[in-house]
PDB file of C-alpha atoms in Angstrom:
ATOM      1  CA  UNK F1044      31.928  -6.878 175.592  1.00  0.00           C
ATOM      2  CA  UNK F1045      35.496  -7.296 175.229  1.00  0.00           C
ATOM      3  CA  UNK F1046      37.693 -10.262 177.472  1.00  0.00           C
ATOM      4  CA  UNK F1047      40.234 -10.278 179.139  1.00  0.00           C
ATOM      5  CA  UNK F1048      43.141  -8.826 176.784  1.00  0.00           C
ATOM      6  CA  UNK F1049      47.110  -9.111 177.196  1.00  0.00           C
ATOM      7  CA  UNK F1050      50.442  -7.505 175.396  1.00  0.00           C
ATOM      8  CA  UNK F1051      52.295  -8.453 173.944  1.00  0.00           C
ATOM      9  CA  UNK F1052      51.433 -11.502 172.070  1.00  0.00           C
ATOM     10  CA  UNK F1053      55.146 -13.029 172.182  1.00  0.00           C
ATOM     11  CA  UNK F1054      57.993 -11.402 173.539  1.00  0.00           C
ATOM     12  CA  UNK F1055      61.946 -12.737 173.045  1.00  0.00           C
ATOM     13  CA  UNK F1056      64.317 -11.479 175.710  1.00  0.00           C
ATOM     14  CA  UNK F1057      68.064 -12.951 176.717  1.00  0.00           C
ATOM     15  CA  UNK F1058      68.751 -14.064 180.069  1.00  0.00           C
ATOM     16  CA  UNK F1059      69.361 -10.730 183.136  1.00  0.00           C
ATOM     17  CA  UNK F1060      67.160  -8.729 181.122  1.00  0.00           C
ATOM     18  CA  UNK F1061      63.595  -7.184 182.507  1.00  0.00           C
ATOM     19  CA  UNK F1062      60.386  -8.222 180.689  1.00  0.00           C
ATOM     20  CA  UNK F1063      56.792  -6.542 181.214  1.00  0.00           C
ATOM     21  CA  UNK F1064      53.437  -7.832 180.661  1.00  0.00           C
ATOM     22  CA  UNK F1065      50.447  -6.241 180.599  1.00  0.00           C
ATOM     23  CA  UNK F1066      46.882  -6.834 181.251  1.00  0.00           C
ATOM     24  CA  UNK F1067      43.008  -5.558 180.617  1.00  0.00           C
ATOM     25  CA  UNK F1068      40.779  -7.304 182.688  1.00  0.00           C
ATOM     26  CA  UNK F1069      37.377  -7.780 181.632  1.00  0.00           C
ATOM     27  CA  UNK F1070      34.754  -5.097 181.857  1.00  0.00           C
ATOM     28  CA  UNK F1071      33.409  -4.789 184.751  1.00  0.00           C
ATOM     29  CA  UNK F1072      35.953  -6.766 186.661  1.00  0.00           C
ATOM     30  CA  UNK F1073      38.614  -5.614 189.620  1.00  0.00           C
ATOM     31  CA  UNK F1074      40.446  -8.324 190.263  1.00  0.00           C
ATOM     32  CA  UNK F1075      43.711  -9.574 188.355  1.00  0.00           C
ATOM     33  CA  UNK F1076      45.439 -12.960 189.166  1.00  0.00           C
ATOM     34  CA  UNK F1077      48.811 -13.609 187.365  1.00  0.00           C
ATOM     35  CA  UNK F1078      49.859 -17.558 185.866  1.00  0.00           C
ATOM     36  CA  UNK F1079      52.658 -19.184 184.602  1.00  0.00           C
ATOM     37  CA  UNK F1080      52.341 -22.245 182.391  1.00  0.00           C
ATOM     38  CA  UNK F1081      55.455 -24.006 181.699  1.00  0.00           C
ATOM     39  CA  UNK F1082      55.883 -26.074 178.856  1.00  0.00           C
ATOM     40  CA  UNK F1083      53.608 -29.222 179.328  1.00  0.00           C
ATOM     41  CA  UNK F1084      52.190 -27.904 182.814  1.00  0.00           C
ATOM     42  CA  UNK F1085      49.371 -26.947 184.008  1.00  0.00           C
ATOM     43  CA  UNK F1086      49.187 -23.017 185.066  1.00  0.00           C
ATOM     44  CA  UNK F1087      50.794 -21.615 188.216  1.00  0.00           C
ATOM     45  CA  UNK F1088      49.718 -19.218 190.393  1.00  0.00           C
ATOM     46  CA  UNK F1089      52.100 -16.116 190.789  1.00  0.00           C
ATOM     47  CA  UNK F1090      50.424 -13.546 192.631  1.00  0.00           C
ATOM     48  CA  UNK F1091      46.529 -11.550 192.526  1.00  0.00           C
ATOM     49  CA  UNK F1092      45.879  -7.708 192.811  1.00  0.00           C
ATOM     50  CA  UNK F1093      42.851  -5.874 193.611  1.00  0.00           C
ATOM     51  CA  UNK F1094      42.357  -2.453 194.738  1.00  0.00           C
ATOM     52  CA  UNK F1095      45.678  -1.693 193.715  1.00  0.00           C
ATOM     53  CA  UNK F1096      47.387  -3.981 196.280  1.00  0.00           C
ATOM     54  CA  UNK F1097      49.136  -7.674 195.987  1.00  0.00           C
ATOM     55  CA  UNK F1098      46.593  -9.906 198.278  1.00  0.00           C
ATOM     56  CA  UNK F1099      47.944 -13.044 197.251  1.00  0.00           C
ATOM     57  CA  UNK F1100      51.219 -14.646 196.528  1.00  0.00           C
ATOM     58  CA  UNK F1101      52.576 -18.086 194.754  1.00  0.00           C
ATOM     59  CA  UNK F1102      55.703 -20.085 195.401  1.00  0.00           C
ATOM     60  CA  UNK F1103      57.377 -17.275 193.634  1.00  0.00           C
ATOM     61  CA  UNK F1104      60.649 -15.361 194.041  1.00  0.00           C
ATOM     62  CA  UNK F1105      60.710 -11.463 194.232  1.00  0.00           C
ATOM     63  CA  UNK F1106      62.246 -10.992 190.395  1.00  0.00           C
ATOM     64  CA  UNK F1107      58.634 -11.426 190.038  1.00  0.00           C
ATOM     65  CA  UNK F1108      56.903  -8.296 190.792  1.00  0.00           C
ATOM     66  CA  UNK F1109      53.375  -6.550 189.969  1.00  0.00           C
ATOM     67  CA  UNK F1110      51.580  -3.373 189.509  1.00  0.00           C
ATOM     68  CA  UNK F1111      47.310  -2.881 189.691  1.00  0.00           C
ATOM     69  CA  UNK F1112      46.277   0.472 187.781  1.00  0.00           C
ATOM     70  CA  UNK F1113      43.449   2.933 188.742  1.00  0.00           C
ATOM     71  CA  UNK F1114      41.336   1.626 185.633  1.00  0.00           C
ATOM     72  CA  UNK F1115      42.161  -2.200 187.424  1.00  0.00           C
ATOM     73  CA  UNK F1116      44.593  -3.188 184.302  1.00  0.00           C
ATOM     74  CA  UNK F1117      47.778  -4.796 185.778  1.00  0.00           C
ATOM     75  CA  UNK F1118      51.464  -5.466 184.996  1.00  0.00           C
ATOM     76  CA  UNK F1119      53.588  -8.519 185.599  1.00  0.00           C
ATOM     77  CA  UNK F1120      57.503  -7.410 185.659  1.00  0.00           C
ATOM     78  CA  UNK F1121      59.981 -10.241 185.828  1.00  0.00           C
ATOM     79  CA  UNK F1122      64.072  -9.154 186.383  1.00  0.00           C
ATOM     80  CA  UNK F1123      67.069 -10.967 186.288  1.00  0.00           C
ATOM     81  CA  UNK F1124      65.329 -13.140 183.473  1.00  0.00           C
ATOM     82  CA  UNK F1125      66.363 -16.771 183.915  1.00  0.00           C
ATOM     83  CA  UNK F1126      65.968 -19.441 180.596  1.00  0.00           C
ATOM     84  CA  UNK F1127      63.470 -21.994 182.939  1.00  0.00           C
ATOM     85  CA  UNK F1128      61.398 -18.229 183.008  1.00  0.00           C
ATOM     86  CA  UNK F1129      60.044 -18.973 179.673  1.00  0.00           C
ATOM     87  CA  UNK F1130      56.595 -20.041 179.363  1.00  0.00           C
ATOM     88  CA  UNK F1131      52.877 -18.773 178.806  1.00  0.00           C
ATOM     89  CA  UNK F1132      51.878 -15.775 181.170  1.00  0.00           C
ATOM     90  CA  UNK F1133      48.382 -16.218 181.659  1.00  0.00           C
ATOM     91  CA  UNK F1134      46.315 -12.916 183.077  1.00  0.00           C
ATOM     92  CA  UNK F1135      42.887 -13.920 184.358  1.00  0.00           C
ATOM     93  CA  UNK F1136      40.183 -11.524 185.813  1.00  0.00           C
ATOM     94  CA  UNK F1137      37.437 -11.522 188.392  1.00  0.00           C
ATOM     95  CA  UNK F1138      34.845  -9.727 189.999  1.00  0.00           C
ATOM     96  CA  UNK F1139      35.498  -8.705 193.622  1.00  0.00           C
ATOM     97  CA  UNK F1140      31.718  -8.681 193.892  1.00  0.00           C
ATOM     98  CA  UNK F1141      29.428 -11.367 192.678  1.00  0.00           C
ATOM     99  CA  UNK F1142      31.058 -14.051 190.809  1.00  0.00           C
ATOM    100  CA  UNK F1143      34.740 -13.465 192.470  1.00  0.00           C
ATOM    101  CA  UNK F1144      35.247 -17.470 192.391  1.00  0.00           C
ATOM    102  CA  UNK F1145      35.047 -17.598 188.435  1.00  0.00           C
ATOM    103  CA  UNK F1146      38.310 -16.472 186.775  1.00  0.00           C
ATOM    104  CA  UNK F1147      38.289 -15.364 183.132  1.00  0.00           C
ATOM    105  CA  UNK F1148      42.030 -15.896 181.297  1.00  0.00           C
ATOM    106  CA  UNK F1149      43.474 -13.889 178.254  1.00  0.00           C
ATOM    107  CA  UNK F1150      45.007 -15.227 175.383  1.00  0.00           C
ATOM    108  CA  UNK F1151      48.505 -14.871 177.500  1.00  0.00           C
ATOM    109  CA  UNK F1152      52.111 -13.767 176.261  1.00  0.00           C
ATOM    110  CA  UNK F1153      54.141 -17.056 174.835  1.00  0.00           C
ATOM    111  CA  UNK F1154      57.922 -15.686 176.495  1.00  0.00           C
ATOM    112  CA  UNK F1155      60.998 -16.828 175.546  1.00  0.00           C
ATOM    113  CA  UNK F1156      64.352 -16.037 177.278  1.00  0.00           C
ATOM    114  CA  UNK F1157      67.605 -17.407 175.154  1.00  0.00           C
TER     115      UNK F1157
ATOM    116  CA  UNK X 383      47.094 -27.125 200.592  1.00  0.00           C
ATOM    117  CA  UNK X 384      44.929 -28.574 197.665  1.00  0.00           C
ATOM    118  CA  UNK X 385      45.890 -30.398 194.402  1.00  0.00           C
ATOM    119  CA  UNK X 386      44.383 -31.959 191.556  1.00  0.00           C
ATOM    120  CA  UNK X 387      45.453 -35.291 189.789  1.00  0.00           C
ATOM    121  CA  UNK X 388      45.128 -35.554 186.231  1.00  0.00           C
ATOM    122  CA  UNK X 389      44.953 -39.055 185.863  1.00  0.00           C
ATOM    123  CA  UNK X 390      45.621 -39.735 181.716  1.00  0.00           C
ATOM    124  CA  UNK X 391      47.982 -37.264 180.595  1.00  0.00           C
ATOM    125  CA  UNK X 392      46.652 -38.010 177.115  1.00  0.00           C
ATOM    126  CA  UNK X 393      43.276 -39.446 175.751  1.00  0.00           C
ATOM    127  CA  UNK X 394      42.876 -40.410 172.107  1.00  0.00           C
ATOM    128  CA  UNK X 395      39.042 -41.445 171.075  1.00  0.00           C
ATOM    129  CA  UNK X 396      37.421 -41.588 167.388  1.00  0.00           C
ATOM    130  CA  UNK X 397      34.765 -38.981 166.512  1.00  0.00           C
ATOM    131  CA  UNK X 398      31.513 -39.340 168.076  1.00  0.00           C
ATOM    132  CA  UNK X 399      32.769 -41.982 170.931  1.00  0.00           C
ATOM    133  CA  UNK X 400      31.984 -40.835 174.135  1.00  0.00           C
ATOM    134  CA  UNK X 401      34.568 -39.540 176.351  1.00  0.00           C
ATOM    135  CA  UNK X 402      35.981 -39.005 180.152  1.00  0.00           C
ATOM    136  CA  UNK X 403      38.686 -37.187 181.194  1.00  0.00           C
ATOM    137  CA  UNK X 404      39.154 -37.914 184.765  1.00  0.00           C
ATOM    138  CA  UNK X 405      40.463 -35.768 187.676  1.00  0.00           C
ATOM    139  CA  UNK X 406      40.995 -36.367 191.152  1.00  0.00           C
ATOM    140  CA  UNK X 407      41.563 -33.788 193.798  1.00  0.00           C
ATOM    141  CA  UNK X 408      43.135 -33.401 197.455  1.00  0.00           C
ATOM    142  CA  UNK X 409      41.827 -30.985 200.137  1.00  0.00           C
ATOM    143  CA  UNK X 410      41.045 -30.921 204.045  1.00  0.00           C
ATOM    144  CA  UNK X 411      38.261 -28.228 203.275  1.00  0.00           C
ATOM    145  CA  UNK X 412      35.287 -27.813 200.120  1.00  0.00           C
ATOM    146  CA  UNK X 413      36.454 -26.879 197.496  1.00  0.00           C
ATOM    147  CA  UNK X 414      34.854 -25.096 193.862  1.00  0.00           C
ATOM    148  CA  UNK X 415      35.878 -27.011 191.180  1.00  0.00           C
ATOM    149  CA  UNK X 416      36.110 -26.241 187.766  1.00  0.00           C
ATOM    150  CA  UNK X 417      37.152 -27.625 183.835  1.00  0.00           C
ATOM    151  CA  UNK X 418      38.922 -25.068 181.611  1.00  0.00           C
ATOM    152  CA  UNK X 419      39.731 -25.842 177.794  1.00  0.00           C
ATOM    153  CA  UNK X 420      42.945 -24.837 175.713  1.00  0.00           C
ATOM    154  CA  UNK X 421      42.992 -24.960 172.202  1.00  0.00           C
ATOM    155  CA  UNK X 422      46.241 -24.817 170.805  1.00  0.00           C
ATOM    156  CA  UNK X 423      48.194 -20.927 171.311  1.00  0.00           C
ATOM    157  CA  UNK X 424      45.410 -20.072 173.516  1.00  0.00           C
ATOM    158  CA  UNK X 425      44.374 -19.135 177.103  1.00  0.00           C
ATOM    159  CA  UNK X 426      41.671 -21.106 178.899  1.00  0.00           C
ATOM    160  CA  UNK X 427      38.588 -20.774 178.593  1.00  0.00           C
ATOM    161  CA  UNK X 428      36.147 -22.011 181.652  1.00  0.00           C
ATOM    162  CA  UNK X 429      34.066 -25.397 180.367  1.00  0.00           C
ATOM    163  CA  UNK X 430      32.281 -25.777 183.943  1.00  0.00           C
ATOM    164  CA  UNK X 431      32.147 -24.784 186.818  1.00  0.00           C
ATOM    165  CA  UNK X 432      30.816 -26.687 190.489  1.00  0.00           C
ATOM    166  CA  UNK X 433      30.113 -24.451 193.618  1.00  0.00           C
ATOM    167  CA  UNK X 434      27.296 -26.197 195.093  1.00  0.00           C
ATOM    168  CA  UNK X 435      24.157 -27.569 194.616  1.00  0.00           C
ATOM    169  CA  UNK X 436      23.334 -30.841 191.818  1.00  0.00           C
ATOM    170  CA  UNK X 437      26.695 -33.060 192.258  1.00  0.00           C
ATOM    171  CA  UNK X 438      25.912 -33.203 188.066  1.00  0.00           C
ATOM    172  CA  UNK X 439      27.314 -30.154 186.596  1.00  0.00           C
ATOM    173  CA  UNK X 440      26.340 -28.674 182.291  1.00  0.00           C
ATOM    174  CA  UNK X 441      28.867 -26.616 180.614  1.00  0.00           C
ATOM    175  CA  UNK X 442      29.627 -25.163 177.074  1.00  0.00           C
ATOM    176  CA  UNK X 443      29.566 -27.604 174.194  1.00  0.00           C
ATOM    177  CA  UNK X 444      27.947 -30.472 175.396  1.00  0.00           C
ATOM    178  CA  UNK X 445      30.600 -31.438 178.534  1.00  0.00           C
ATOM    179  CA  UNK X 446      29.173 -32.391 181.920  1.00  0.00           C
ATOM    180  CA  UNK X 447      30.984 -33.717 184.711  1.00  0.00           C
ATOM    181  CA  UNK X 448      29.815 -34.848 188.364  1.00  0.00           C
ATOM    182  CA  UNK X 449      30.999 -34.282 191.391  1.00  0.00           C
ATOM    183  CA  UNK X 450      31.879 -36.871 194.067  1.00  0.00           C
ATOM    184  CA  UNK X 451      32.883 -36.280 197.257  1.00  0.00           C
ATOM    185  CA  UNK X 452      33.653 -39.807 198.848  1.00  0.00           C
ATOM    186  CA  UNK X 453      35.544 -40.134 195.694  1.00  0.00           C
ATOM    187  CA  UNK X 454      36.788 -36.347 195.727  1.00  0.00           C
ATOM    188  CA  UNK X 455      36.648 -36.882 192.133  1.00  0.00           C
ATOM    189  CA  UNK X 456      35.380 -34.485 189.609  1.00  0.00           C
ATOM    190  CA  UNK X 457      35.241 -36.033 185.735  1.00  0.00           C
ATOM    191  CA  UNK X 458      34.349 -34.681 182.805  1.00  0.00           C
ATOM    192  CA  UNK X 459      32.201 -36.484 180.345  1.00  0.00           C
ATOM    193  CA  UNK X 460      30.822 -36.024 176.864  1.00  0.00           C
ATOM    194  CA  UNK X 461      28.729 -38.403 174.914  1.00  0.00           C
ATOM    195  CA  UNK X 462      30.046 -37.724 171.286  1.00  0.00           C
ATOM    196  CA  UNK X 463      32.774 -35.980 170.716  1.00  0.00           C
ATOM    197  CA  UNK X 464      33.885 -33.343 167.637  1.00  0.00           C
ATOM    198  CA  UNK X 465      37.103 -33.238 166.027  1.00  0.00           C
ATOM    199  CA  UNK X 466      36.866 -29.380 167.164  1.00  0.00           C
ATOM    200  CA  UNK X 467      37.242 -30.840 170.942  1.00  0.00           C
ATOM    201  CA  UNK X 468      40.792 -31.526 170.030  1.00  0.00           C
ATOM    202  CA  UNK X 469      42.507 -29.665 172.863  1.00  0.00           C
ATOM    203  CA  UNK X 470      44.130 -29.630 176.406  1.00  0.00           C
ATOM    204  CA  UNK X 471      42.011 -30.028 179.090  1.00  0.00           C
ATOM    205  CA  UNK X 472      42.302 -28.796 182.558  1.00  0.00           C
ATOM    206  CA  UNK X 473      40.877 -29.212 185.865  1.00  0.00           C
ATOM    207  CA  UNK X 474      41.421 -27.260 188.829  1.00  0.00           C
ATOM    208  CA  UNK X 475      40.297 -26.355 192.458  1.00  0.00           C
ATOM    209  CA  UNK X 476      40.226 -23.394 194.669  1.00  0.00           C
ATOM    210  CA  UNK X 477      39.109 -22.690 198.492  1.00  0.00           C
ATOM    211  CA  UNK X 478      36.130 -20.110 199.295  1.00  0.00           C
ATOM    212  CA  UNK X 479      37.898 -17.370 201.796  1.00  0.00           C
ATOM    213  CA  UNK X 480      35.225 -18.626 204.420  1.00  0.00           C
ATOM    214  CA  UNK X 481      36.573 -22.367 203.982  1.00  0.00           C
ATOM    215  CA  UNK X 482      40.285 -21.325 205.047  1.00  0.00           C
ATOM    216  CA  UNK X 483      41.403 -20.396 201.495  1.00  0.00           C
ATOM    217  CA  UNK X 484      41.724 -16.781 200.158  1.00  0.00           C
ATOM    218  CA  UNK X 485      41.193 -15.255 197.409  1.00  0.00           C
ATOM    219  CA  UNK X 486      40.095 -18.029 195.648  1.00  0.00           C
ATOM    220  CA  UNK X 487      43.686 -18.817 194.095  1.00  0.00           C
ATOM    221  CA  UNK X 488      42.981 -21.488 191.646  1.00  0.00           C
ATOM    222  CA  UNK X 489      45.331 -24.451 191.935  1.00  0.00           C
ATOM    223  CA  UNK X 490      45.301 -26.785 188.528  1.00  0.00           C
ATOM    224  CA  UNK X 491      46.143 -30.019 187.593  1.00  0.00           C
ATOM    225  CA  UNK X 492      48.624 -30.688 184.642  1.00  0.00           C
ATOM    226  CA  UNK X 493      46.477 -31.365 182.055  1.00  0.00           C
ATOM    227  CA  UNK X 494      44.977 -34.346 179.714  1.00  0.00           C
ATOM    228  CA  UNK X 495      45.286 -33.714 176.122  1.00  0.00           C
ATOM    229  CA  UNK X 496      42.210 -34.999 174.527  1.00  0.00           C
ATOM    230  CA  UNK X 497      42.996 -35.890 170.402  1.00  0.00           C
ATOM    231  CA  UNK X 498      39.725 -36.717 168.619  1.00  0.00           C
ATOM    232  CA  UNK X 499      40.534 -39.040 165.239  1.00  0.00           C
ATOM    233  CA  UNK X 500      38.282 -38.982 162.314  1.00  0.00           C
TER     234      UNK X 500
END
């Protein structure tokens, strides 16, 4: 049963340019929340899909934008790249059915704007 | 809003001492409350998790942690620790849509990094 899997694994972009992430969520799971871990932090919340549709938002500006899939497999777009955007991107999953409090994470994507 | 309190931001201990890592948290309304693991260039994986129920909580690897709510405390305990638990540890909390939360956004602390010596 495979986890929760993102792409890339590390990504270097300069600063104004667009980055996308992607994620699988876990079999059998709908749900996709998005997290950014700084440097030394602990993860932030950036926004969660399901059915297609942003339900949930963080303390985050719109350069930060998302996409849900049919198949429930999300993107994370960032524009305008800024250097404090670098950090771990952290994809977690969930099941919009039983077990929707517990959050599964990928391995993230390590991104580094110069 | 919620948040959590990490309250060492690092915790050195020898192989096979016992262990806390100790979290406090902040909330008008129950929370679920839960202990993720990072090993180094990787995501989190869930230790624990407390919904309800037993206030003392059994995860992977031999952690436990109990929950308090007159202390709104939540700490995470082993009695003999690996050189394999070498790792940042996190807590976090997030609020049931039914207690005034949605979505069940999780909201973490900023982490203890536990170092195990030989």
């Amino acid at each position: 049963d495979a986890g929760v899997t993102q792409s890339p694994t590390h990504l270097i972009k300069t600063r104004g340019q667009q980055v996308t992430l992607r994620c699988s969520p876990k079999s059998g799971h709908d749900t996709v929340s998005w997290y950014q871990q700084a440097l030394g932090q602990g993860p932030q919340f950036i926004f969660q899909y399901y059915e297609e549709e942003e339900r949930q938002r963080g303390n985050f500006p719109d350069r930060f934008s998302g996409h849900q899939f049919p198949n429930y497999s999300s993107e994370l777009n960032v524009n305008a790249l800024l250097l404090g955007d670098s950090a771990l991107y952290l994809c977690a999953s969930s099941s919009g059915l039983a077990g929707q409090e517990t959050q599964y994470f990928g391995p993230g994507t390590r991104l580094l704007v110069l | 809003a919620q948040s959590v309190t990490q309250l060492d931001s690092q915790v050195p201990v020898f192989e096979e001492a016992p262990v806390e890592l100790r979290c406090n948290y902040s909330s008008s309304v129950s929370v679920y409350l839960f202990w993720y693991v990072q090993y180094p260039n990787q995501g989190l994986q869930l230790l624990l998790k407390y919904l309800s129920g037993s206030t003392l909580v059994k995860g992977i690897n031999g952690f436990e942690a109990e929950f308090n709510k007159s202390q709104t405390s939540f700490h995470l305990r082993k009695p003999s620790v690996h050189i394999s638990d070498t790792a940042e540890y996190f807590c976090a909390v997030s609020v049931p849509p039914g207690r005034g939360g949605s979505n069940y956004k999780l909201t973490f602390g900023k982490g203890t990094l536990l170092t195990v010596n030989p």
